[in-house]
JSON list of C-alpha atoms in Angstrom, two decimals:
[
{"chain": "H", "resi": 1, "resn": "GLY", "atom": "CA", "xyz": [182.33, -55.23, -140.45]},
{"chain": "H", "resi": 2, "resn": "ASN", "atom": "CA", "xyz": [181.70, -54.07, -137.67]},
{"chain": "H", "resi": 3, "resn": "SER", "atom": "CA", "xyz": [182.85, -50.48, -136.45]},
{"chain": "H", "resi": 4, "resn": "VAL", "atom": "CA", "xyz": [183.13, -47.97, -133.55]},
{"chain": "H", "resi": 5, "resn": "THR", "atom": "CA", "xyz": [183.79, -44.56, -133.66]},
{"chain": "H", "resi": 6, "resn": "GLN", "atom": "CA", "xyz": [183.85, -42.14, -130.85]},
{"chain": "H", "resi": 7, "resn": "MET", "atom": "CA", "xyz": [184.99, -38.53, -130.35]},
{"chain": "H", "resi": 8, "resn": "GLU", "atom": "CA", "xyz": [188.65, -37.32, -130.26]},
{"chain": "H", "resi": 9, "resn": "GLY", "atom": "CA", "xyz": [190.06, -36.31, -126.94]},
{"chain": "H", "resi": 10, "resn": "PRO", "atom": "CA", "xyz": [191.46, -35.41, -124.22]},
{"chain": "H", "resi": 11, "resn": "VAL", "atom": "CA", "xyz": [188.12, -33.73, -123.13]},
{"chain": "H", "resi": 12, "resn": "THR", "atom": "CA", "xyz": [189.24, -31.76, -120.01]},
{"chain": "H", "resi": 13, "resn": "LEU", "atom": "CA", "xyz": [186.51, -30.63, -117.66]},
{"chain": "H", "resi": 14, "resn": "SER", "atom": "CA", "xyz": [186.48, -28.86, -114.13]},
{"chain": "H", "resi": 15, "resn": "GLU", "atom": "CA", "xyz": [184.77, -30.70, -111.61]},
{"chain": "H", "resi": 16, "resn": "GLU", "atom": "CA", "xyz": [181.18, -30.73, -111.39]},
{"chain": "H", "resi": 17, "resn": "ALA", "atom": "CA", "xyz": [180.62, -30.12, -115.34]},
{"chain": "H", "resi": 18, "resn": "PHE", "atom": "CA", "xyz": [178.42, -31.94, -117.58]},
{"chain": "H", "resi": 19, "resn": "LEU", "atom": "CA", "xyz": [180.40, -34.91, -119.29]},
{"chain": "H", "resi": 20, "resn": "THR", "atom": "CA", "xyz": [178.86, -35.88, -123.16]},
{"chain": "H", "resi": 21, "resn": "ILE", "atom": "CA", "xyz": [181.04, -38.06, -125.10]},
{"chain": "H", "resi": 22, "resn": "ASN", "atom": "CA", "xyz": [180.03, -39.27, -128.85]},
{"chain": "H", "resi": 23, "resn": "CYS", "atom": "CA", "xyz": [180.47, -42.66, -130.23]},
{"chain": "H", "resi": 24, "resn": "THR", "atom": "CA", "xyz": [178.58, -43.94, -133.26]},
{"chain": "H", "resi": 25, "resn": "TYR", "atom": "CA", "xyz": [178.63, -47.94, -134.79]},
{"chain": "H", "resi": 26, "resn": "THR", "atom": "CA", "xyz": [177.96, -49.47, -137.51]},
{"chain": "H", "resi": 27, "resn": "ALA", "atom": "CA", "xyz": [177.51, -53.27, -137.31]},
{"chain": "H", "resi": 28, "resn": "THR", "atom": "CA", "xyz": [175.52, -56.15, -139.51]},
{"chain": "H", "resi": 29, "resn": "GLY", "atom": "CA", "xyz": [172.67, -57.36, -137.31]},
{"chain": "H", "resi": 30, "resn": "TYR", "atom": "CA", "xyz": [171.88, -56.26, -133.88]},
{"chain": "H", "resi": 31, "resn": "PRO", "atom": "CA", "xyz": [174.53, -55.21, -131.63]},
{"chain": "H", "resi": 32, "resn": "SER", "atom": "CA", "xyz": [174.41, -55.16, -127.63]},
{"chain": "H", "resi": 33, "resn": "LEU", "atom": "CA", "xyz": [176.39, -51.75, -127.11]},
{"chain": "H", "resi": 34, "resn": "PHE", "atom": "CA", "xyz": [179.20, -51.14, -123.97]},
{"chain": "H", "resi": 35, "resn": "TRP", "atom": "CA", "xyz": [181.33, -48.52, -121.92]},
{"chain": "H", "resi": 36, "resn": "TYR", "atom": "CA", "xyz": [184.16, -49.39, -120.59]},
{"chain": "H", "resi": 37, "resn": "VAL", "atom": "CA", "xyz": [186.31, -47.68, -118.23]},
{"chain": "H", "resi": 38, "resn": "GLN", "atom": "CA", "xyz": [190.84, -47.79, -118.15]},
{"chain": "H", "resi": 39, "resn": "TYR", "atom": "CA", "xyz": [191.59, -46.24, -115.07]},
{"chain": "H", "resi": 40, "resn": "PRO", "atom": "CA", "xyz": [195.51, -45.17, -115.13]},
{"chain": "H", "resi": 41, "resn": "GLY", "atom": "CA", "xyz": [197.78, -48.11, -114.70]},
{"chain": "H", "resi": 42, "resn": "GLU", "atom": "CA", "xyz": [194.82, -50.38, -114.83]},
{"chain": "H", "resi": 43, "resn": "GLY", "atom": "CA", "xyz": [192.71, -53.30, -117.15]},
{"chain": "H", "resi": 44, "resn": "LEU", "atom": "CA", "xyz": [189.23, -51.43, -118.87]},
{"chain": "H", "resi": 45, "resn": "GLN", "atom": "CA", "xyz": [185.64, -52.38, -116.79]},
{"chain": "H", "resi": 46, "resn": "LEU", "atom": "CA", "xyz": [182.36, -52.81, -118.15]},
{"chain": "H", "resi": 47, "resn": "LEU", "atom": "CA", "xyz": [181.16, -49.11, -117.19]},
{"chain": "H", "resi": 48, "resn": "LEU", "atom": "CA", "xyz": [177.47, -49.82, -118.34]},
{"chain": "H", "resi": 49, "resn": "LYS", "atom": "CA", "xyz": [176.06, -51.63, -121.20]},
{"chain": "H", "resi": 50, "resn": "ALA", "atom": "CA", "xyz": [172.99, -51.79, -123.57]},
{"chain": "H", "resi": 51, "resn": "THR", "atom": "CA", "xyz": [171.50, -55.05, -125.69]},
{"chain": "H", "resi": 52, "resn": "LYS", "atom": "CA", "xyz": [168.54, -53.45, -127.40]},
{"chain": "H", "resi": 53, "resn": "ALA", "atom": "CA", "xyz": [167.30, -50.66, -129.48]},
{"chain": "H", "resi": 54, "resn": "ASP", "atom": "CA", "xyz": [165.90, -47.57, -126.57]},
{"chain": "H", "resi": 55, "resn": "ASP", "atom": "CA", "xyz": [167.96, -49.31, -123.58]},
{"chain": "H", "resi": 56, "resn": "LYS", "atom": "CA", "xyz": [169.77, -46.90, -121.30]},
{"chain": "H", "resi": 57, "resn": "GLY", "atom": "CA", "xyz": [172.37, -48.17, -119.60]},
{"chain": "H", "resi": 58, "resn": "SER", "atom": "CA", "xyz": [173.00, -46.65, -116.25]},
{"chain": "H", "resi": 59, "resn": "ASN", "atom": "CA", "xyz": [176.07, -46.97, -113.27]},
{"chain": "H", "resi": 60, "resn": "LYS", "atom": "CA", "xyz": [178.01, -44.56, -110.96]},
{"chain": "H", "resi": 61, "resn": "GLY", "atom": "CA", "xyz": [175.99, -41.88, -112.59]},
{"chain": "H", "resi": 62, "resn": "PHE", "atom": "CA", "xyz": [176.99, -42.42, -115.92]},
{"chain": "H", "resi": 63, "resn": "GLU", "atom": "CA", "xyz": [174.27, -43.33, -119.02]},
{"chain": "H", "resi": 64, "resn": "ALA", "atom": "CA", "xyz": [173.63, -43.83, -122.38]},
{"chain": "H", "resi": 65, "resn": "THR", "atom": "CA", "xyz": [170.87, -44.72, -124.24]},
{"chain": "H", "resi": 66, "resn": "TYR", "atom": "CA", "xyz": [171.01, -47.69, -127.24]},
{"chain": "H", "resi": 67, "resn": "ARG", "atom": "CA", "xyz": [169.83, -45.13, -130.08]},
{"chain": "H", "resi": 68, "resn": "LYS", "atom": "CA", "xyz": [168.86, -47.57, -133.37]},
{"chain": "H", "resi": 69, "resn": "GLU", "atom": "CA", "xyz": [167.70, -44.60, -135.49]},
{"chain": "H", "resi": 70, "resn": "THR", "atom": "CA", "xyz": [170.91, -42.67, -135.38]},
{"chain": "H", "resi": 71, "resn": "THR", "atom": "CA", "xyz": [173.20, -45.35, -134.71]},
{"chain": "H", "resi": 72, "resn": "SER", "atom": "CA", "xyz": [174.69, -43.73, -131.45]},
{"chain": "H", "resi": 73, "resn": "PHE", "atom": "CA", "xyz": [175.43, -44.91, -127.37]},
{"chain": "H", "resi": 74, "resn": "HIS", "atom": "CA", "xyz": [176.55, -41.55, -126.11]},
{"chain": "H", "resi": 75, "resn": "LEU", "atom": "CA", "xyz": [178.05, -41.60, -122.90]},
{"chain": "H", "resi": 76, "resn": "GLU", "atom": "CA", "xyz": [177.07, -38.84, -120.31]},
{"chain": "H", "resi": 77, "resn": "LYS", "atom": "CA", "xyz": [177.36, -37.74, -116.72]},
{"chain": "H", "resi": 78, "resn": "GLY", "atom": "CA", "xyz": [175.97, -34.89, -114.58]},
{"chain": "H", "resi": 79, "resn": "SER", "atom": "CA", "xyz": [178.19, -33.67, -113.01]},
{"chain": "H", "resi": 80, "resn": "VAL", "atom": "CA", "xyz": [181.86, -35.39, -113.05]},
{"chain": "H", "resi": 81, "resn": "GLN", "atom": "CA", "xyz": [183.98, -36.01, -110.03]},
{"chain": "H", "resi": 82, "resn": "VAL", "atom": "CA", "xyz": [188.16, -35.70, -110.00]},
{"chain": "H", "resi": 83, "resn": "SER", "atom": "CA", "xyz": [187.94, -39.44, -109.76]},
{"chain": "H", "resi": 84, "resn": "ASP", "atom": "CA", "xyz": [186.12, -39.86, -113.18]},
{"chain": "H", "resi": 85, "resn": "SER", "atom": "CA", "xyz": [189.10, -39.31, -114.84]},
{"chain": "H", "resi": 86, "resn": "ALA", "atom": "CA", "xyz": [190.37, -42.47, -117.26]},
{"chain": "H", "resi": 87, "resn": "VAL", "atom": "CA", "xyz": [190.03, -43.08, -120.65]},
{"chain": "H", "resi": 88, "resn": "TYR", "atom": "CA", "xyz": [186.18, -44.18, -121.94]},
{"chain": "H", "resi": 89, "resn": "PHE", "atom": "CA", "xyz": [186.04, -46.45, -124.75]},
{"chain": "H", "resi": 90, "resn": "CYS", "atom": "CA", "xyz": [183.41, -47.00, -126.27]},
{"chain": "H", "resi": 91, "resn": "ALA", "atom": "CA", "xyz": [182.62, -51.22, -127.95]},
{"chain": "H", "resi": 92, "resn": "LEU", "atom": "CA", "xyz": [180.03, -53.10, -129.51]},
{"chain": "H", "resi": 93, "resn": "ASN", "atom": "CA", "xyz": [179.20, -56.81, -129.50]},
{"chain": "H", "resi": 94, "resn": "SER", "atom": "CA", "xyz": [177.77, -58.54, -132.41]},
{"chain": "H", "resi": 95, "resn": "GLY", "atom": "CA", "xyz": [177.34, -61.91, -130.47]},
{"chain": "H", "resi": 96, "resn": "GLY", "atom": "CA", "xyz": [178.53, -65.05, -131.45]},
{"chain": "H", "resi": 97, "resn": "TYR", "atom": "CA", "xyz": [182.10, -65.52, -130.68]},
{"chain": "H", "resi": 98, "resn": "GLN", "atom": "CA", "xyz": [181.50, -62.80, -128.14]},
{"chain": "H", "resi": 99, "resn": "LYS", "atom": "CA", "xyz": [184.38, -60.77, -130.54]},
{"chain": "H", "resi": 100, "resn": "VAL", "atom": "CA", "xyz": [184.38, -57.02, -129.71]},
{"chain": "H", "resi": 101, "resn": "THR", "atom": "CA", "xyz": [184.81, -54.22, -131.22]},
{"chain": "H", "resi": 102, "resn": "PHE", "atom": "CA", "xyz": [186.46, -51.29, -129.91]},
{"chain": "H", "resi": 103, "resn": "GLY", "atom": "CA", "xyz": [186.96, -47.84, -130.29]},
{"chain": "H", "resi": 104, "resn": "THR", "atom": "CA", "xyz": [189.32, -45.68, -130.17]},
{"chain": "H", "resi": 105, "resn": "GLY", "atom": "CA", "xyz": [189.05, -44.22, -126.55]},
{"chain": "H", "resi": 106, "resn": "THR", "atom": "CA", "xyz": [188.50, -40.35, -125.61]},
{"chain": "H", "resi": 107, "resn": "LYS", "atom": "CA", "xyz": [190.44, -39.43, -122.57]},
{"chain": "H", "resi": 108, "resn": "LEU", "atom": "CA", "xyz": [188.94, -37.25, -119.55]},
{"chain": "H", "resi": 109, "resn": "GLN", "atom": "CA", "xyz": [190.80, -35.49, -117.15]},
{"chain": "H", "resi": 110, "resn": "VAL", "atom": "CA", "xyz": [188.48, -33.76, -114.37]},
{"chain": "H", "resi": 111, "resn": "ILE", "atom": "CA", "xyz": [190.39, -31.13, -113.06]},
{"chain": "H", "resi": 112, "resn": "PRO", "atom": "CA", "xyz": [189.90, -29.87, -109.14]},
{"chain": "L", "resi": 1, "resn": "ASP", "atom": "CA", "xyz": [185.01, -62.04, -107.89]},
{"chain": "L", "resi": 2, "resn": "VAL", "atom": "CA", "xyz": [186.31, -62.58, -111.56]},
{"chain": "L", "resi": 3, "resn": "LYS", "atom": "CA", "xyz": [189.92, -62.53, -112.06]},
{"chain": "L", "resi": 4, "resn": "VAL", "atom": "CA", "xyz": [192.12, -62.53, -115.14]},
{"chain": "L", "resi": 5, "resn": "THR", "atom": "CA", "xyz": [195.61, -62.33, -114.74]},
{"chain": "L", "resi": 6, "resn": "GLN", "atom": "CA", "xyz": [198.37, -61.67, -117.22]},
{"chain": "L", "resi": 7, "resn": "SER", "atom": "CA", "xyz": [202.06, -63.08, -115.79]},
{"chain": "L", "resi": 8, "resn": "SER", "atom": "CA", "xyz": [203.92, -60.15, -116.21]},
{"chain": "L", "resi": 9, "resn": "ARG", "atom": "CA", "xyz": [202.83, -55.98, -115.75]},
{"chain": "L", "resi": 10, "resn": "TYR", "atom": "CA", "xyz": [206.25, -55.04, -117.85]},
{"chain": "L", "resi": 11, "resn": "LEU", "atom": "CA", "xyz": [208.19, -56.63, -119.99]},
{"chain": "L", "resi": 12, "resn": "VAL", "atom": "CA", "xyz": [211.31, -55.84, -122.29]},
{"chain": "L", "resi": 13, "resn": "LYS", "atom": "CA", "xyz": [213.14, -57.76, -124.67]},
{"chain": "L", "resi": 14, "resn": "ARG", "atom": "CA", "xyz": [215.07, -57.70, -127.56]},
{"chain": "L", "resi": 15, "resn": "THR", "atom": "CA", "xyz": [214.79, -57.70, -131.45]},
{"chain": "L", "resi": 16, "resn": "GLY", "atom": "CA", "xyz": [214.60, -61.28, -132.61]},
{"chain": "L", "resi": 17, "resn": "GLU", "atom": "CA", "xyz": [213.66, -62.85, -129.04]},
{"chain": "L", "resi": 18, "resn": "LYS", "atom": "CA", "xyz": [210.77, -65.39, -128.80]},
{"chain": "L", "resi": 19, "resn": "VAL", "atom": "CA", "xyz": [208.44, -63.28, -126.32]},
{"chain": "L", "resi": 20, "resn": "PHE", "atom": "CA", "xyz": [205.48, -65.78, -124.64]},
{"chain": "L", "resi": 21, "resn": "LEU", "atom": "CA", "xyz": [202.80, -63.45, -122.79]},
{"chain": "L", "resi": 22, "resn": "GLU", "atom": "CA", "xyz": [200.29, -65.94, -120.35]},
{"chain": "L", "resi": 23, "resn": "CYS", "atom": "CA", "xyz": [196.92, -65.13, -119.47]},
{"chain": "L", "resi": 24, "resn": "VAL", "atom": "CA", "xyz": [194.64, -67.17, -116.85]},
{"chain": "L", "resi": 25, "resn": "GLN", "atom": "CA", "xyz": [191.18, -67.04, -116.11]},
{"chain": "L", "resi": 26, "resn": "ASP", "atom": "CA", "xyz": [189.58, -68.09, -112.58]},
{"chain": "L", "resi": 27, "resn": "MET", "atom": "CA", "xyz": [185.50, -68.31, -113.88]},
{"chain": "L", "resi": 28, "resn": "ASP", "atom": "CA", "xyz": [185.99, -71.12, -116.15]},
{"chain": "L", "resi": 29, "resn": "HIS", "atom": "CA", "xyz": [185.33, -69.21, -119.69]},
{"chain": "L", "resi": 30, "resn": "GLU", "atom": "CA", "xyz": [185.16, -70.44, -123.22]},
{"chain": "L", "resi": 31, "resn": "ASN", "atom": "CA", "xyz": [186.54, -67.52, -124.68]},
{"chain": "L", "resi": 32, "resn": "MET", "atom": "CA", "xyz": [189.89, -66.22, -124.52]},
{"chain": "L", "resi": 33, "resn": "PHE", "atom": "CA", "xyz": [190.86, -62.81, -126.56]},
{"chain": "L", "resi": 34, "resn": "TRP", "atom": "CA", "xyz": [194.07, -61.12, -126.89]},
{"chain": "L", "resi": 35, "resn": "TYR", "atom": "CA", "xyz": [194.26, -57.25, -127.65]},
{"chain": "L", "resi": 36, "resn": "ARG", "atom": "CA", "xyz": [197.15, -54.83, -128.45]},
{"chain": "L", "resi": 37, "resn": "GLN", "atom": "CA", "xyz": [196.45, -51.58, -127.70]},
{"chain": "L", "resi": 38, "resn": "ASP", "atom": "CA", "xyz": [197.79, -48.83, -128.83]},
{"chain": "L", "resi": 39, "resn": "PRO", "atom": "CA", "xyz": [197.48, -44.91, -128.26]},
{"chain": "L", "resi": 40, "resn": "GLY", "atom": "CA", "xyz": [195.23, -43.67, -131.16]},
{"chain": "L", "resi": 41, "resn": "LEU", "atom": "CA", "xyz": [194.00, -47.02, -132.31]},
{"chain": "L", "resi": 42, "resn": "GLY", "atom": "CA", "xyz": [192.06, -47.93, -128.97]},
{"chain": "L", "resi": 43, "resn": "LEU", "atom": "CA", "xyz": [192.29, -52.07, -128.42]},
{"chain": "L", "resi": 44, "resn": "ARG", "atom": "CA", "xyz": [193.03, -54.41, -131.57]},
{"chain": "L", "resi": 45, "resn": "LEU", "atom": "CA", "xyz": [191.92, -57.81, -131.69]},
{"chain": "L", "resi": 46, "resn": "ILE", "atom": "CA", "xyz": [194.90, -60.20, -132.21]},
{"chain": "L", "resi": 47, "resn": "TYR", "atom": "CA", "xyz": [193.99, -63.39, -131.81]},
{"chain": "L", "resi": 48, "resn": "PHE", "atom": "CA", "xyz": [190.61, -65.64, -130.14]},
{"chain": "L", "resi": 49, "resn": "SER", "atom": "CA", "xyz": [189.67, -68.73, -128.91]},
{"chain": "L", "resi": 50, "resn": "TYR", "atom": "CA", "xyz": [186.59, -70.04, -128.00]},
{"chain": "L", "resi": 51, "resn": "ASP", "atom": "CA", "xyz": [187.53, -73.39, -127.02]},
{"chain": "L", "resi": 52, "resn": "VAL", "atom": "CA", "xyz": [190.16, -74.96, -125.90]},
{"chain": "L", "resi": 53, "resn": "LYS", "atom": "CA", "xyz": [192.88, -76.18, -128.49]},
{"chain": "L", "resi": 54, "resn": "MET", "atom": "CA", "xyz": [190.86, -73.54, -130.88]},
{"chain": "L", "resi": 55, "resn": "LYS", "atom": "CA", "xyz": [191.45, -70.43, -132.23]},
{"chain": "L", "resi": 56, "resn": "GLU", "atom": "CA", "xyz": [190.98, -67.69, -134.72]},
{"chain": "L", "resi": 57, "resn": "LYS", "atom": "CA", "xyz": [192.57, -64.47, -136.18]},
{"chain": "L", "resi": 58, "resn": "GLY", "atom": "CA", "xyz": [191.48, -61.58, -135.17]},
{"chain": "L", "resi": 59, "resn": "ASP", "atom": "CA", "xyz": [191.81, -58.10, -137.04]},
{"chain": "L", "resi": 60, "resn": "ILE", "atom": "CA", "xyz": [195.96, -58.59, -136.56]},
{"chain": "L", "resi": 61, "resn": "PRO", "atom": "CA", "xyz": [197.25, -61.97, -136.44]},
{"chain": "L", "resi": 62, "resn": "GLU", "atom": "CA", "xyz": [200.86, -61.02, -138.64]},
{"chain": "L", "resi": 63, "resn": "GLY", "atom": "CA", "xyz": [203.72, -61.82, -136.25]},
{"chain": "L", "resi": 64, "resn": "TYR", "atom": "CA", "xyz": [201.71, -63.75, -133.40]},
{"chain": "L", "resi": 65, "resn": "SER", "atom": "CA", "xyz": [200.78, -66.81, -132.79]},
{"chain": "L", "resi": 66, "resn": "VAL", "atom": "CA", "xyz": [198.20, -67.80, -129.48]},
{"chain": "L", "resi": 67, "resn": "SER", "atom": "CA", "xyz": [197.96, -71.42, -127.76]},
{"chain": "L", "resi": 68, "resn": "ARG", "atom": "CA", "xyz": [195.30, -72.65, -126.20]},
{"chain": "L", "resi": 69, "resn": "GLU", "atom": "CA", "xyz": [196.53, -76.24, -124.00]},
{"chain": "L", "resi": 70, "resn": "LYS", "atom": "CA", "xyz": [193.76, -75.85, -121.06]},
{"chain": "L", "resi": 71, "resn": "LYS", "atom": "CA", "xyz": [190.81, -73.92, -120.62]},
{"chain": "L", "resi": 72, "resn": "GLU", "atom": "CA", "xyz": [191.91, -71.53, -118.21]},
{"chain": "L", "resi": 73, "resn": "ARG", "atom": "CA", "xyz": [195.09, -70.61, -119.74]},
{"chain": "L", "resi": 74, "resn": "PHE", "atom": "CA", "xyz": [195.70, -67.91, -123.14]},
{"chain": "L", "resi": 75, "resn": "SER", "atom": "CA", "xyz": [198.78, -67.81, -124.35]},
{"chain": "L", "resi": 76, "resn": "LEU", "atom": "CA", "xyz": [200.42, -65.09, -126.69]},
{"chain": "L", "resi": 77, "resn": "ILE", "atom": "CA", "xyz": [203.60, -65.53, -128.69]},
{"chain": "L", "resi": 78, "resn": "LEU", "atom": "CA", "xyz": [205.68, -63.08, -130.27]},
{"chain": "L", "resi": 79, "resn": "GLU", "atom": "CA", "xyz": [207.88, -65.55, -132.62]},
{"chain": "L", "resi": 80, "resn": "SER", "atom": "CA", "xyz": [210.89, -63.13, -132.98]},
{"chain": "L", "resi": 81, "resn": "ALA", "atom": "CA", "xyz": [209.65, -60.36, -132.03]},
{"chain": "L", "resi": 82, "resn": "SER", "atom": "CA", "xyz": [210.36, -56.59, -133.34]},
{"chain": "L", "resi": 83, "resn": "THR", "atom": "CA", "xyz": [210.22, -52.97, -132.48]},
{"chain": "L", "resi": 84, "resn": "ASN", "atom": "CA", "xyz": [207.10, -52.55, -134.19]},
{"chain": "L", "resi": 85, "resn": "GLN", "atom": "CA", "xyz": [205.29, -54.72, -131.26]},
{"chain": "L", "resi": 86, "resn": "THR", "atom": "CA", "xyz": [206.19, -52.74, -128.78]},
{"chain": "L", "resi": 87, "resn": "SER", "atom": "CA", "xyz": [202.63, -51.98, -127.14]},
{"chain": "L", "resi": 88, "resn": "MET", "atom": "CA", "xyz": [200.65, -52.88, -124.56]},
{"chain": "L", "resi": 89, "resn": "TYR", "atom": "CA", "xyz": [198.84, -55.90, -124.60]},
{"chain": "L", "resi": 90, "resn": "LEU", "atom": "CA", "xyz": [195.13, -56.95, -122.97]},
{"chain": "L", "resi": 91, "resn": "CYS", "atom": "CA", "xyz": [193.92, -60.18, -122.07]},
{"chain": "L", "resi": 92, "resn": "ALA", "atom": "CA", "xyz": [190.41, -61.01, -122.03]},
{"chain": "L", "resi": 93, "resn": "SER", "atom": "CA", "xyz": [188.02, -63.68, -121.48]},
{"chain": "L", "resi": 94, "resn": "SER", "atom": "CA", "xyz": [184.05, -63.79, -121.33]},
{"chain": "L", "resi": 95, "resn": "SER", "atom": "CA", "xyz": [181.53, -66.67, -121.34]},
{"chain": "L", "resi": 96, "resn": "GLY", "atom": "CA", "xyz": [180.67, -68.74, -124.67]},
{"chain": "L", "resi": 97, "resn": "ASP", "atom": "CA", "xyz": [176.50, -68.04, -124.28]},
{"chain": "L", "resi": 98, "resn": "ARG", "atom": "CA", "xyz": [176.28, -68.12, -127.77]},
{"chain": "L", "resi": 99, "resn": "GLY", "atom": "CA", "xyz": [172.45, -66.80, -126.86]},
{"chain": "L", "resi": 100, "resn": "ARG", "atom": "CA", "xyz": [172.82, -63.52, -125.38]},
{"chain": "L", "resi": 101, "resn": "VAL", "atom": "CA", "xyz": [175.59, -61.16, -125.56]},
{"chain": "L", "resi": 102, "resn": "THR", "atom": "CA", "xyz": [178.45, -61.85, -122.19]},
{"chain": "L", "resi": 103, "resn": "GLU", "atom": "CA", "xyz": [180.60, -59.10, -121.23]},
{"chain": "L", "resi": 104, "resn": "ALA", "atom": "CA", "xyz": [184.18, -59.27, -120.97]},
{"chain": "L", "resi": 105, "resn": "PHE", "atom": "CA", "xyz": [186.52, -58.86, -118.14]},
{"chain": "L", "resi": 106, "resn": "PHE", "atom": "CA", "xyz": [190.22, -57.88, -118.68]},
{"chain": "L", "resi": 107, "resn": "GLY", "atom": "CA", "xyz": [193.77, -58.67, -116.77]},
{"chain": "L", "resi": 108, "resn": "GLN", "atom": "CA", "xyz": [195.44, -54.93, -115.84]},
{"chain": "L", "resi": 109, "resn": "GLY", "atom": "CA", "xyz": [197.62, -55.50, -119.16]},
{"chain": "L", "resi": 110, "resn": "THR", "atom": "CA", "xyz": [201.47, -56.15, -120.20]},
{"chain": "L", "resi": 111, "resn": "ARG", "atom": "CA", "xyz": [203.46, -53.56, -121.20]},
{"chain": "L", "resi": 112, "resn": "LEU", "atom": "CA", "xyz": [206.29, -55.35, -123.81]},
{"chain": "L", "resi": 113, "resn": "THR", "atom": "CA", "xyz": [209.11, -52.81, -125.26]},
{"chain": "L", "resi": 114, "resn": "VAL", "atom": "CA", "xyz": [211.15, -54.34, -127.63]},
{"chain": "L", "resi": 115, "resn": "VAL", "atom": "CA", "xyz": [215.16, -53.27, -127.77]}
]
């Protein structure tokens, strides 16, 4: 079956530091890959997505590239802000009934 | 804006009670999902529905049932609540386009405590 593995948190960074959150996946077929973000007290919202190999998703300064050869979709941001503090979920969707498989989430805390 | 609304943000129920969690979406989406979120376990799919009156088991359906009588509404039912069902419950919806992968939209969650 499908599965997503992402790095354990929490991750604590100073403002303006570089962020990487690792994500690898196992899936049948050719899934689409997502990063969702959950701010404190809220539901999940889509941050970015990539639908095929070598696609790069980007939004709000965050980027992730769909690497089929390493089955990875690592999240990066060049300079984090305090407002980026949240839990980040890597996820995949193989289509069909649009079921989404999530990783366990990585909590990011950015300190001033 | 797409909106997925869960009826309660916080609920406290007693062991053995029958509990209903309600979810409504306003985007005419075909697919609706119920997940539970627990620390260290991420989101786990309980049930999903791809059409009115249709339902499919997810990864952890035991102890739960669902109802989808109308397209916009998807209810999660705990037949006899137990303390191990204390969790955050998240509802989501997405369009049913089989030809491409679509984004899931989430509600704000219901934090259920069973005492």
